[in-house]
Amino acid sequence: MNRDYPLEKVRNFGIIAHIDAGKTTTSERVLFYTGMTHKIGEVHDGDTVTDWMEQERERGITITSAAITCFWLPTYRRAQIHADTNADRPGLEQRYKYRFNIIDTPGHIDFTVEVKRSLRVLDGAVVVFDGVAGVEPQSETNWRYADEGNVPRLCFINKLDRMGASFEKSYQSILERLSRNAIRMQIPIGLEENFSGVIDLLEMKAYEFTGEKGIDVVAKEIPPEFVEEAKKYRHELVEKIVEQDDALTHEYLEGKNIPVETLKATLRKAVIANKIFPVFTGSALKNKGVQLVLDAVVDYLPSPLDLPPTRGVHPKTGETIVRHVTDEEHFSALVFKLQTDPFVGQLAFFRVYSGTVEAGSYIYNSSTGNRERLSRIVRLQADKREEVKKVFAGEIAAAVGLKEAKTSHTLCDEQNPIVFEAIKFADPVISLCIEPKTKADQEKMGYALKRLSDEDPTFKIKSDQETGETVIMGMGELQLEIMVDRLKREFSVEANVGKPQVAYRETIQGEAEAEAKYIRQTGGRGQYGHVRLSVRPMQPLDSEAKVKKNVKRYDHFEFINSIKGGVIPQEFIPAVEKGVKEGLERGVVAGFQLVDISAELTFGSYHEVDSSEIAFKIAGSQAVQDACKRARPVILEPIMKVEVVTPEKFLGDVTGHLASKRGEVQNVGERGMNKVVDAKVPLSEMFGYITTLRSMSEGRASFTMEFDHYEAVPPQVAQGIIEARK
């Protein structure tokens, strides 16, 4: 079986945005214009293709990322083919079509994991902005994720038909809050109810969208009243492009006319290098502008061949290995998402970085060291599946039958193993207790929770050792609410849930040392373990620094082995480390997990007969707990970045109320007729805030929030937390 589309005609990209900016509405137009659907689904009608979960359709939001494959013939090619009366139209259309592998991602902060893991495997992104609100909090978070992954981006300022829409204000917010390298590719013709089309600054043409659902893209002369404005902004655009090439700059300064094709080729290189972020505009709901964004995906976003080869390490030697995007290379792929399918079981979404893989073959999971049989391979159209026999380099598909594969695992050829860098996820900030209603539910609940936590790495489960309760943890109240709902609908598990609780942590602010001896004598062979540990706050590792050989660094603590002269035999050191890890799981102030601690093993002793791993493990746990008690321990609480949009008449009430919640107002700006308040507020103060805000503002204010950082709790608040824990 051969590849059906050449790699240079493949585009793997995501559609990302803040909640309610119009991602799913844009995705539905993409499916319609590419011929994958014959009816446009609308979010408000609950009949969209990409929002296929019941919970998504009920709430009108995206919860899980949906993968779709479609094919696009650029509008300028379509015009050329239709203008040629002698052309073999079907043959030429097939020749000039591009394959799009698209992932529509959620915009709600509770499901930000979907954006992060999707961007890890995608080659480009279309970032959608609300034409009224411009850059919003989740826009910044998504942009940061894309920066971390060096993902090339196009911007699409949507909803220009809305009252209060402003292309210029939204564009300025991108320049001020995201990147100075954004540049207008288009300007709108009219705004709000007068919005009728767009002007392409590179081609200097006006475009209108006619026919059923705006399917016909009609090029016209620029209306006279917009000519001067278009010339001004084209001059800015051309200057920005020629800056990227010395020879072009020279020609431009000499007054030469640079062909549009040359400008496009130079712009493409700059976009792929993340030096320019082109900005397009339109209204997906009113079917204006989306086709030109798809043309821009073809023109400016990279194919898998345009990106540098992928790097990984050998699982045993640790040496760096490079894999190129070719079918002839050894097979390698990264699992980036798991999804439970009611018909085929667990699906493991993977991106192939090199080589090919066939259904029915055995693959090697280098993250676990085990072989597994890949029984079937499917391509996804949201919740529908298309079975394929073989997947090639640069493609995205889903595997059926992999029992051990988890998010971030690397799949590869066993004779040529490689491990790709794992995707890092944020820790949960909120928790609640859950218990099954019946004994039958109890047996099913453990299995169901494990499947859900496999799907979403930010959804964690733990058992409270003191109370025996099962605790589920996540990024926000909505995420936990959805998970409990899925337990009931997908796994038929009825459960009682407690009130949401804040995921507090503990850390230390000073340094201390402690010694612990674990000695037991019981007639026969005894137990003996003796360690001395010092603890201090863990310092962040800058990009230049490397972890030393005697240091083991984890997400929330590091263990330093400074034993000299064999006072503790080498075989007992891992046991001490394990004891330290277990000792940090239960805090010394109120029992919350201890984090950001550097523990150094400096001294100890052993007994030739009585020493054992268990004795050193217990001694390590006791020593680290004792040392942390003396190192000025404090409780940490999650601080949220909160944005409140309110009419000006309620501004004083809103800021005063935030201050009463221990909030710190960072900035007050304007958005249309409303005021925007940016603040940092402890999560513990934000439960039920929406109800208070609505009553305070006659239902006219709204807010969004996302996790920002952890901060030490004030002493008077800490005392209340300790009492509550008792």
XYZ file of C-alpha atoms in Angstrom:
726
model
C 0.000 0.000 0.000
C 1.448 3.368 -1.067
C 0.976 6.838 0.372
C -2.139 8.460 -1.114
C -0.948 12.065 -0.603
C 2.602 13.459 -0.962
C 3.992 14.871 2.304
C 4.425 18.375 0.912
C 0.634 18.505 0.481
C -0.135 17.539 4.093
C -0.925 20.131 6.778
C -1.272 19.040 10.423
C -2.710 21.983 12.345
C -4.909 22.833 15.299
C -7.604 25.429 15.868
C -7.059 27.047 19.274
C -8.645 29.961 21.150
C -10.193 31.269 24.344
C -13.633 29.848 25.135
C -16.422 31.293 22.967
C -14.118 32.893 20.371
C -15.622 30.702 17.642
C -13.260 27.725 17.203
C -15.961 25.090 16.730
C -18.033 27.393 14.466
C -14.888 27.892 12.341
C -14.218 24.118 12.288
C -17.770 23.442 11.077
C -17.262 25.872 8.161
C -13.982 24.133 7.339
C -15.793 20.781 7.127
C -18.529 22.283 4.946
C -16.228 24.138 2.538
C -13.942 21.103 2.160
C -16.950 18.923 1.294
C -16.735 16.670 4.373
C -20.255 17.676 5.447
C -23.240 18.894 3.450
C -24.806 20.855 6.307
C -23.207 23.305 8.679
C -23.723 22.348 12.319
C -24.179 25.181 14.810
C -23.078 25.215 18.453
C -26.350 26.822 19.573
C -28.332 24.038 17.861
C -26.212 21.271 19.415
C -25.598 19.532 16.063
C -21.900 20.172 15.381
C -19.583 17.412 14.155
C -16.550 18.276 16.287
C -18.525 18.761 19.524
C -19.896 15.209 19.510
C -20.027 14.405 23.250
C -23.426 14.798 24.938
C -21.870 17.036 27.597
C -20.427 19.322 24.881
C -23.738 19.698 23.064
C -25.660 20.371 26.281
C -23.230 23.068 27.458
C -22.309 24.525 24.051
C -18.563 24.231 24.782
C -15.727 22.004 23.573
C -14.498 19.540 26.211
C -12.310 17.108 24.281
C -10.204 17.768 21.194
C -11.647 16.287 17.998
C -9.487 15.081 15.104
C -10.784 15.485 11.552
C -9.235 14.801 8.141
C -10.391 16.742 5.087
C -9.140 17.879 1.661
C -8.870 21.449 0.373
C -8.525 22.876 -3.130
C -7.238 26.478 -2.743
C -9.682 29.071 -4.058
C -7.166 30.559 -6.524
C -6.572 27.083 -8.026
C -10.328 26.557 -8.261
C -10.689 29.837 -10.164
C -7.866 28.859 -12.571
C -9.386 25.416 -13.257
C -12.882 26.813 -13.848
C -11.524 29.523 -16.149
C -9.888 26.890 -18.392
C -12.699 25.384 -20.484
C -10.458 22.591 -21.842
C -9.167 21.458 -18.440
C -9.633 17.970 -17.035
C -11.358 19.423 -13.979
C -11.631 16.324 -11.738
C -8.026 15.346 -12.489
C -6.643 18.831 -11.841
C -8.700 19.247 -8.662
C -7.287 16.004 -7.285
C -3.766 17.070 -8.270
C -3.971 20.431 -6.523
C -5.827 19.348 -3.374
C -4.181 19.364 0.055
C -4.865 17.013 2.961
C -5.659 18.728 6.271
C -5.372 16.813 9.543
C -7.107 19.220 11.931
C -7.575 19.108 15.696
C -10.330 21.334 17.150
C -9.330 22.004 20.775
C -11.254 23.219 23.860
C -11.035 26.836 25.003
C -12.061 26.375 28.654
C -9.128 26.534 31.073
C -10.208 23.314 32.838
C -9.466 21.381 29.635
C -6.241 23.154 28.687
C -4.470 19.758 28.708
C -6.097 19.087 25.329
C -4.454 22.169 23.814
C -1.020 21.405 25.245
C -0.848 17.817 24.059
C -2.320 18.654 20.650
C 0.250 21.401 20.040
C 2.992 18.909 20.939
C 2.269 16.857 17.798
C 0.905 19.484 15.369
C 2.975 21.394 12.817
C 0.969 24.627 12.931
C -2.012 26.385 14.485
C -4.808 28.786 13.597
C -5.425 31.003 16.631
C -8.971 32.400 16.692
C -9.782 35.683 18.476
C -13.108 37.299 19.326
C -13.383 40.545 17.311
C -14.932 42.297 20.329
C -12.749 40.944 23.153
C -9.420 40.553 21.297
C -6.799 38.700 23.348
C -8.330 36.947 26.373
C -6.676 34.985 29.232
C -6.808 31.560 27.579
C -5.522 33.129 24.319
C -2.343 34.027 26.228
C -2.024 30.544 27.740
C -2.471 28.855 24.353
C 0.021 31.243 22.770
C 2.534 30.373 25.492
C 2.067 26.645 24.811
C 2.647 27.289 21.099
C 5.799 29.294 21.925
C 7.093 26.389 24.035
C 6.625 24.028 21.083
C 7.857 26.529 18.419
C 4.566 26.026 16.569
C 4.026 28.399 13.582
C 0.721 30.302 13.814
C -1.855 32.195 11.773
C -4.277 34.541 13.555
C -7.970 34.822 12.646
C -9.916 37.733 14.173
C -13.452 36.355 14.140
C -16.925 37.733 14.893
C -16.511 41.081 13.119
C -20.285 41.062 12.581
C -20.919 41.463 16.338
C -21.910 44.735 17.938
C -18.800 46.401 19.365
C -16.430 44.489 17.062
C -13.178 46.254 16.195
C -10.494 44.726 13.990
C -7.974 47.412 14.964
C -8.460 47.033 18.735
C -8.227 43.242 18.507
C -5.120 43.511 16.312
C -3.495 45.947 18.757
C -4.222 43.565 21.656
C -2.306 40.829 19.757
C 0.661 43.190 19.304
C 0.631 44.315 22.938
C -0.076 41.034 24.731
C 1.217 38.266 22.436
C 3.791 39.322 19.823
C 5.067 42.428 18.071
C 5.660 40.208 15.037
C 1.970 39.920 14.122
C 1.082 41.692 10.858
C -2.208 42.447 9.048
C -2.767 40.375 5.915
C -6.315 41.679 5.505
C -8.533 44.528 6.636
C -12.346 44.313 6.900
C -14.858 46.043 4.637
C -17.195 47.573 7.215
C -17.892 46.380 10.767
C -20.810 45.022 12.827
C -23.975 44.829 10.686
C -22.112 46.555 7.803
C -19.350 43.911 7.624
C -19.470 42.625 4.033
C -16.048 41.213 3.131
C -12.277 41.577 3.408
C -9.454 43.258 1.534
C -6.337 41.174 0.815
C -3.386 43.551 1.286
C -0.862 41.398 -0.592
C -3.031 40.909 -3.695
C -4.776 44.294 -3.273
C -8.181 42.756 -4.002
C -11.500 42.858 -2.177
C -13.300 39.570 -1.517
C -16.982 38.938 -0.939
C -18.597 35.610 -0.063
C -21.789 34.739 -1.921
C -23.899 31.685 -2.725
C -25.104 29.087 -0.221
C -23.347 29.635 3.143
C -20.814 31.973 1.491
C -19.362 29.122 -0.579
C -18.450 31.332 -3.572
C -15.422 33.572 -3.044
C -15.728 36.554 -5.400
C -12.724 38.839 -6.070
C -13.535 42.511 -6.777
C -11.878 45.893 -6.996
C -11.253 47.558 -3.620
C -14.066 50.049 -2.825
C -12.765 53.620 -3.400
C -13.222 54.646 0.257
C -10.803 51.875 1.386
C -8.059 52.336 -1.248
C -5.834 54.755 0.730
C -6.115 52.705 3.921
C -5.262 49.506 2.014
C -2.206 51.133 0.395
C -0.954 52.328 3.780
C -1.246 48.902 5.408
C 0.169 47.091 2.355
C 3.260 49.268 2.658
C 3.634 48.129 6.321
C 3.117 44.494 5.331
C 5.659 44.527 2.497
C 8.236 46.253 4.734
C 7.776 43.536 7.384
C 8.237 40.779 4.771
C 11.310 42.201 2.994
C 13.022 42.701 6.386
C 13.421 38.902 6.418
C 15.693 38.855 3.336
C 18.680 41.157 2.725
C 18.492 40.898 -1.079
C 14.776 41.759 -1.065
C 15.396 44.680 1.306
C 17.984 46.029 -1.136
C 15.556 45.728 -4.079
C 12.756 47.326 -2.084
C 14.911 50.309 -1.063
C 15.856 50.778 -4.731
C 12.154 51.137 -5.504
C 11.797 47.903 -7.475
C 8.394 46.209 -7.643
C 8.642 42.842 -5.873
C 6.330 40.135 -7.315
C 3.570 38.837 -5.043
C 4.835 35.249 -5.445
C 8.273 36.279 -4.147
C 6.693 38.050 -1.177
C 4.569 34.962 -0.438
C 7.597 32.634 -0.556
C 9.568 34.909 1.796
C 6.591 35.239 4.139
C 6.170 31.455 4.212
C 9.782 31.004 5.413
C 9.300 33.678 8.099
C 6.044 32.126 9.360
C 7.623 28.660 9.588
C 10.553 30.204 11.516
C 8.078 31.942 13.917
C 9.350 35.358 12.853
C 5.969 36.604 11.536
C 2.387 35.798 12.578
C -0.041 36.765 9.757
C -3.431 38.137 10.870
C -6.625 37.397 8.906
C -10.184 38.396 9.646
C -13.833 37.535 9.048
C -16.954 36.081 10.636
C -17.290 32.298 10.718
C -20.934 32.485 11.821
C -21.807 34.737 8.857
C -19.688 32.564 6.503
C -17.143 35.236 5.621
C -13.361 34.815 5.455
C -12.870 31.149 6.401
C -11.889 29.946 2.888
C -9.111 32.543 2.692
C -7.738 31.301 6.036
C -7.643 27.777 4.535
C -5.725 29.183 1.565
C -3.301 30.759 4.046
C -2.837 27.372 5.772
C -1.697 26.001 2.392
C 0.487 29.036 1.607
C 2.155 29.681 4.955
C 1.853 26.835 7.480
C 4.479 24.083 7.195
C 4.144 20.594 5.817
C 5.945 17.900 7.881
C 8.884 18.265 5.450
C 9.373 21.959 6.316
C 10.176 21.284 9.967
C 13.497 20.168 11.481
C 13.931 16.436 12.204
C 12.627 15.152 15.529
C 15.107 14.432 18.316
C 14.911 11.740 20.960
C 17.253 9.667 23.115
C 18.264 6.024 23.176
C 16.431 4.385 26.119
C 19.569 2.611 27.364
C 22.555 4.751 26.410
C 20.900 8.186 26.602
C 22.574 9.330 23.383
C 20.670 11.776 21.158
C 18.989 10.259 18.096
C 17.567 12.185 15.127
C 14.605 10.918 13.111
C 13.710 12.410 9.713
C 10.188 12.557 8.301
C 10.542 9.856 5.663
C 8.845 6.515 5.120
C 12.257 4.839 4.737
C 13.424 5.693 8.304
C 12.853 3.324 11.242
C 9.326 3.643 12.670
C 8.790 6.081 15.566
C 5.631 7.720 16.920
C 4.362 9.548 20.003
C 1.075 8.749 21.760
C -0.514 12.093 22.648
C -4.069 11.206 23.677
C -6.200 8.289 24.882
C -9.941 8.110 24.322
C -12.496 5.521 25.426
C -14.678 4.422 22.514
C -17.923 2.559 23.341
C -17.537 0.285 20.293
C -13.821 -0.558 20.041
C -12.514 0.132 23.572
C -9.506 2.360 24.144
C -8.126 4.408 21.252
C -4.533 5.655 21.410
C -3.982 8.709 19.175
C -0.440 8.873 17.809
C 1.653 11.033 15.492
C 4.116 9.184 13.239
C 7.459 11.010 13.092
C 9.329 8.530 10.896
C 8.776 5.261 9.011
C 5.479 3.433 8.564
C 3.340 1.038 10.604
C 0.756 -1.528 9.506
C -2.328 -2.859 11.272
C -1.703 -6.308 12.761
C 2.018 -5.695 13.335
C 3.897 -5.752 16.647
C 5.328 -2.472 17.924
C 7.731 -1.671 20.748
C 6.752 0.745 23.520
C 10.155 2.173 24.507
C 8.611 4.004 27.489
C 7.603 0.682 29.122
C 10.032 -1.696 27.414
C 7.226 -4.012 26.217
C 5.979 -5.217 22.825
C 2.311 -4.917 21.908
C 0.210 -5.937 18.941
C -1.390 -3.108 17.010
C -4.598 -4.867 16.006
C -6.273 -2.055 14.035
C -5.580 1.507 12.894
C -8.311 4.088 12.376
C -8.502 7.665 11.165
C -10.937 9.792 13.103
C -13.668 12.103 11.866
C -14.597 13.390 15.353
C -16.605 10.406 16.731
C -16.654 8.421 13.466
C -13.915 6.019 12.426
C -12.365 5.123 9.079
C -10.238 1.967 9.147
C -6.827 2.069 7.415
C -4.226 -0.644 6.850
C -1.099 1.481 7.007
C 0.013 4.858 8.357
C 2.975 6.834 6.982
C 5.471 9.387 8.337
C 3.922 12.774 9.132
C 0.406 11.393 9.671
C -1.923 11.274 12.682
C -4.056 8.216 13.440
C -5.481 6.189 16.327
C -4.531 2.661 17.384
C -6.912 -0.012 18.646
C -5.653 -2.811 20.890
C -2.771 -1.150 22.770
C -3.308 -2.062 26.431
C -0.219 -0.457 27.995
C 0.124 2.718 25.921
C -0.352 5.967 27.849
C -0.127 9.655 26.941
C 3.531 10.623 26.159
C 4.642 7.038 25.452
C 6.936 6.483 22.465
C 6.179 3.690 19.982
C 9.018 2.503 17.753
C 10.930 -0.284 16.050
C 12.328 -2.664 18.702
C 15.692 -3.034 16.935
C 16.124 0.742 16.706
C 14.573 2.146 19.906
C 14.100 5.842 20.667
C 12.309 7.783 23.416
C 10.809 11.209 22.644
C 10.533 13.930 25.283
C 7.396 13.446 27.376
C 4.609 16.036 27.448
C 4.579 17.873 30.789
C 1.208 18.632 32.372
C 0.138 20.978 35.157
C -0.722 19.557 38.569
C -4.370 19.593 39.754
C -5.489 22.512 41.951
C -8.900 21.307 43.129
C -10.225 18.067 44.608
C -13.382 16.429 45.922
C -14.299 13.185 47.675
C -16.321 10.604 45.775
C -17.990 7.403 46.935
C -20.074 4.796 45.078
C -23.776 4.569 45.941
C -23.952 0.757 45.899
C -21.624 -2.236 46.138
C -22.093 -2.867 42.403
C -21.011 0.722 41.714
C -17.967 0.244 43.954
C -16.631 -2.553 41.763
C -17.101 -0.514 38.578
C -15.901 2.851 39.928
C -12.217 1.938 40.278
C -12.049 0.717 36.677
C -13.958 3.747 35.362
C -11.809 6.285 37.236
C -8.629 4.658 35.947
C -9.875 4.869 32.349
C -10.758 8.544 32.802
C -7.380 9.375 34.407
C -5.604 7.571 31.546
C -7.479 9.802 29.101
C -6.751 13.055 30.953
C -3.334 13.306 32.694
C -4.520 16.340 34.730
C -7.288 14.216 36.308
C -5.769 12.346 39.273
C -7.122 9.847 41.798
C -5.785 9.107 45.266
C -6.949 7.395 48.418
C -6.946 9.368 51.680
C -5.112 7.021 54.059
C -6.661 8.539 57.192
C -10.319 8.438 56.116
C -10.181 5.729 53.424
C -12.043 8.069 51.041
C -11.382 8.209 47.301
C -10.348 11.707 46.228
C -10.468 12.928 42.608
C -8.411 15.961 41.601
C -8.440 18.220 38.547
C -7.922 21.689 37.110
C -11.326 23.121 37.992
C -14.906 22.560 39.120
C -16.207 22.087 35.567
C -13.676 19.367 34.767
C -14.624 17.375 37.892
C -18.330 17.906 37.180
C -17.855 16.524 33.655
C -15.900 13.517 34.954
C -18.649 12.624 37.454
C -21.216 13.008 34.652
C -19.171 10.705 32.402
C -18.966 8.126 35.202
C -22.749 8.003 35.199
C -23.378 8.094 31.420
C -20.482 6.116 29.972
C -19.708 3.663 32.777
C -23.141 3.488 34.535
C -21.571 4.335 37.922
C -23.762 6.235 40.382
C -21.701 8.163 42.948
C -22.052 10.647 45.793
C -19.623 13.558 45.675
C -18.472 15.987 48.339
C -17.833 19.712 48.058
C -14.839 20.867 45.965
C -11.673 21.383 48.026
C -8.545 23.374 47.238
C -5.406 21.315 46.524
C -3.110 22.971 49.077
C 0.571 22.085 49.319
C 3.389 22.660 51.764
C 6.991 23.731 51.350
C 9.896 25.013 53.463
C 11.417 28.484 53.599
C 14.652 27.679 55.403
C 17.354 25.046 55.797
C 17.611 22.330 58.453
C 19.291 19.030 59.203
C 17.971 15.915 60.927
C 19.213 12.459 61.802
C 17.127 9.300 62.094
C 17.984 5.794 63.277
C 15.625 2.904 62.751
C 16.645 0.055 65.064
C 14.560 -3.036 65.809
C 15.779 -6.178 67.563
C 13.379 -9.128 67.617
C 15.357 -12.188 68.665
C 16.608 -13.172 65.213
C 17.960 -10.801 62.606
C 17.147 -7.192 63.496
C 16.667 -3.987 61.511
C 19.189 -1.140 61.361
C 19.181 1.998 59.251
C 20.835 5.326 60.073
C 20.790 8.472 57.906
C 21.502 12.167 58.223
C 19.680 14.509 55.831
C 19.717 18.228 55.199
C 16.836 19.995 53.446
C 16.555 23.379 51.729
C 14.212 25.008 49.167
C 14.806 23.589 45.669
C 16.209 26.150 43.255
C 14.886 26.326 39.667
C 17.285 24.948 37.068
C 18.144 27.514 34.407
C 18.557 26.431 30.783
C 22.366 26.515 31.005
C 22.690 24.368 34.129
C 22.858 20.599 33.986
C 21.796 18.131 36.650
C 24.907 16.736 38.371
C 25.605 13.019 38.472
C 24.874 12.649 42.190
C 21.555 14.549 41.907
C 18.226 13.013 40.954
C 15.773 15.747 40.030
C 12.011 15.255 39.887
C 9.097 17.672 39.345
C 8.738 18.681 42.991
C 11.898 17.573 44.786
C 15.492 16.595 44.244
C 17.582 13.975 46.010
C 21.328 14.552 46.392
C 23.605 11.667 47.317
C 26.659 13.132 49.097
C 27.769 9.923 50.818
C 31.561 9.557 50.878
C 33.700 6.564 51.796
C 30.848 4.055 51.661
C 29.443 4.865 55.116
C 26.128 3.739 53.611
C 26.539 0.963 50.995
C 25.443 1.908 47.488
C 22.642 -0.683 47.406
C 20.796 1.101 50.260
C 20.848 4.604 48.677
C 17.743 3.991 46.451
C 15.852 2.833 49.572
C 16.712 6.115 51.348
C 15.541 8.049 48.265
C 12.273 6.095 48.233
C 11.781 6.856 51.942
C 12.397 10.570 51.310
C 9.836 10.537 48.490
C 7.232 8.869 50.709
C 8.023 11.235 53.587
C 7.332 14.246 51.356
C 3.906 12.929 50.335
C 2.521 13.863 53.753
C 3.259 17.367 54.998
C 4.336 18.466 58.476
C 1.939 21.425 58.940
C -1.459 20.112 57.842
C -0.688 16.884 56.002
C -0.552 18.302 52.445
C 2.132 17.159 50.000
C 5.549 18.788 50.503
C 6.971 20.266 47.279
C 10.007 22.118 45.909
C 12.406 20.585 48.429
C 16.048 19.633 47.970
C 17.006 16.739 50.268
C 20.710 15.897 50.627
C 21.926 12.647 52.167
C 25.154 13.635 53.945
C 25.970 10.856 56.419
C 24.796 7.604 57.971
C 25.907 4.190 59.129
C 24.992 0.550 58.624
C 25.181 -2.848 60.314
C 26.718 -5.699 58.339
C 23.985 -8.132 59.413
C 20.928 -6.120 60.447
C 20.831 -3.390 57.793
C 18.101 -3.746 55.159
C 16.372 -1.698 52.479
C 13.207 -1.344 54.571
C 15.193 -0.009 57.548
C 16.900 2.666 55.422
C 13.618 3.545 53.737
C 11.922 4.160 57.112
C 14.961 6.109 58.399
C 14.923 8.297 55.248
C 11.211 9.023 55.662
C 11.574 9.921 59.360
C 14.641 12.106 58.760
C 13.080 14.182 55.964
C 9.901 14.752 58.012
C 11.938 15.809 61.061
C 14.160 18.135 58.994
C 11.181 19.791 57.275
C 9.540 20.528 60.663
C 12.605 22.613 61.561
C 12.953 24.373 58.183
C 10.151 26.966 58.581
C 7.392 24.997 56.798
C 4.430 26.878 55.293
C 1.181 26.006 53.512
C 0.918 26.987 49.843
C -2.331 27.819 48.059
C -3.133 28.113 44.329
C -3.482 31.713 43.127
C -5.717 32.204 40.089
C -5.445 34.785 37.321
C -8.958 36.261 37.167
C -10.433 38.486 34.456
C -13.781 40.194 35.158
C -15.652 42.015 32.356
C -18.197 44.440 33.825
C -20.163 47.571 32.898
C -18.431 50.666 34.313
C -21.209 51.423 36.833
C -20.347 48.214 38.745
C -16.544 48.649 38.597
C -16.194 49.897 42.185
C -18.302 47.044 43.574
C -16.318 44.451 41.605
C -12.854 45.714 42.624
C -13.942 46.161 46.255
C -15.352 42.646 46.378
C -12.167 41.166 44.863
C -10.097 42.996 47.496
C -12.289 41.475 50.232
C -11.400 38.052 48.809
C -7.673 38.675 49.361
C -7.458 39.560 45.672
C -4.844 41.860 44.176
C -6.087 43.970 41.242
C -3.309 44.112 38.620
C -4.901 46.236 35.922
C -8.171 47.875 34.816
C -8.662 48.234 31.056
C -11.462 48.828 28.566
C -13.219 46.496 26.134
C -15.879 48.243 24.087
C -18.371 49.776 26.539
C -17.154 47.574 29.416
C -14.313 47.643 31.915
C -11.921 44.686 32.248
C -10.427 43.949 35.668
C -7.329 41.703 35.842
C -6.618 40.344 39.311
C -4.807 37.565 41.196
C -7.101 35.847 43.721
C -6.681 32.708 45.884
C -8.706 29.782 44.514
C -10.229 29.121 47.952
C -12.028 32.489 47.698
C -13.485 31.871 44.226
C -16.006 29.084 44.902
C -19.482 30.307 43.980
C -18.108 33.652 42.743
C -20.246 33.675 39.584
C -23.467 33.834 41.648
C -22.204 36.804 43.684
C -20.919 38.569 40.571
C -24.223 38.222 38.745
C -26.259 39.532 41.691
C -23.811 42.423 42.102
C -24.007 43.444 38.420
C -27.657 42.736 37.524
C -26.415 39.682 35.611
C -24.325 41.792 33.209
C -20.761 40.935 34.346
C -18.815 37.764 33.553
C -15.451 36.322 34.547
C -12.831 33.766 33.549
C -9.979 32.394 35.610
C -6.964 30.154 35.222
C -4.247 28.850 37.521
C -1.264 31.199 37.834
C 1.048 30.076 40.665
C 1.303 28.793 44.239
C 1.899 31.234 47.092
C 2.366 30.975 50.874
C -0.879 31.259 52.831
C -1.092 34.163 55.363
C -0.663 32.919 58.988
C -4.265 33.655 60.068
C -5.659 31.754 57.066
C -3.196 28.891 57.607
C -4.492 28.463 61.156
C -8.033 28.010 59.845
C -6.840 25.397 57.324
C -4.989 23.455 60.047
C -8.064 23.489 62.309
C -10.274 22.278 59.466
C -7.876 19.408 58.745
C -8.023 18.302 62.371
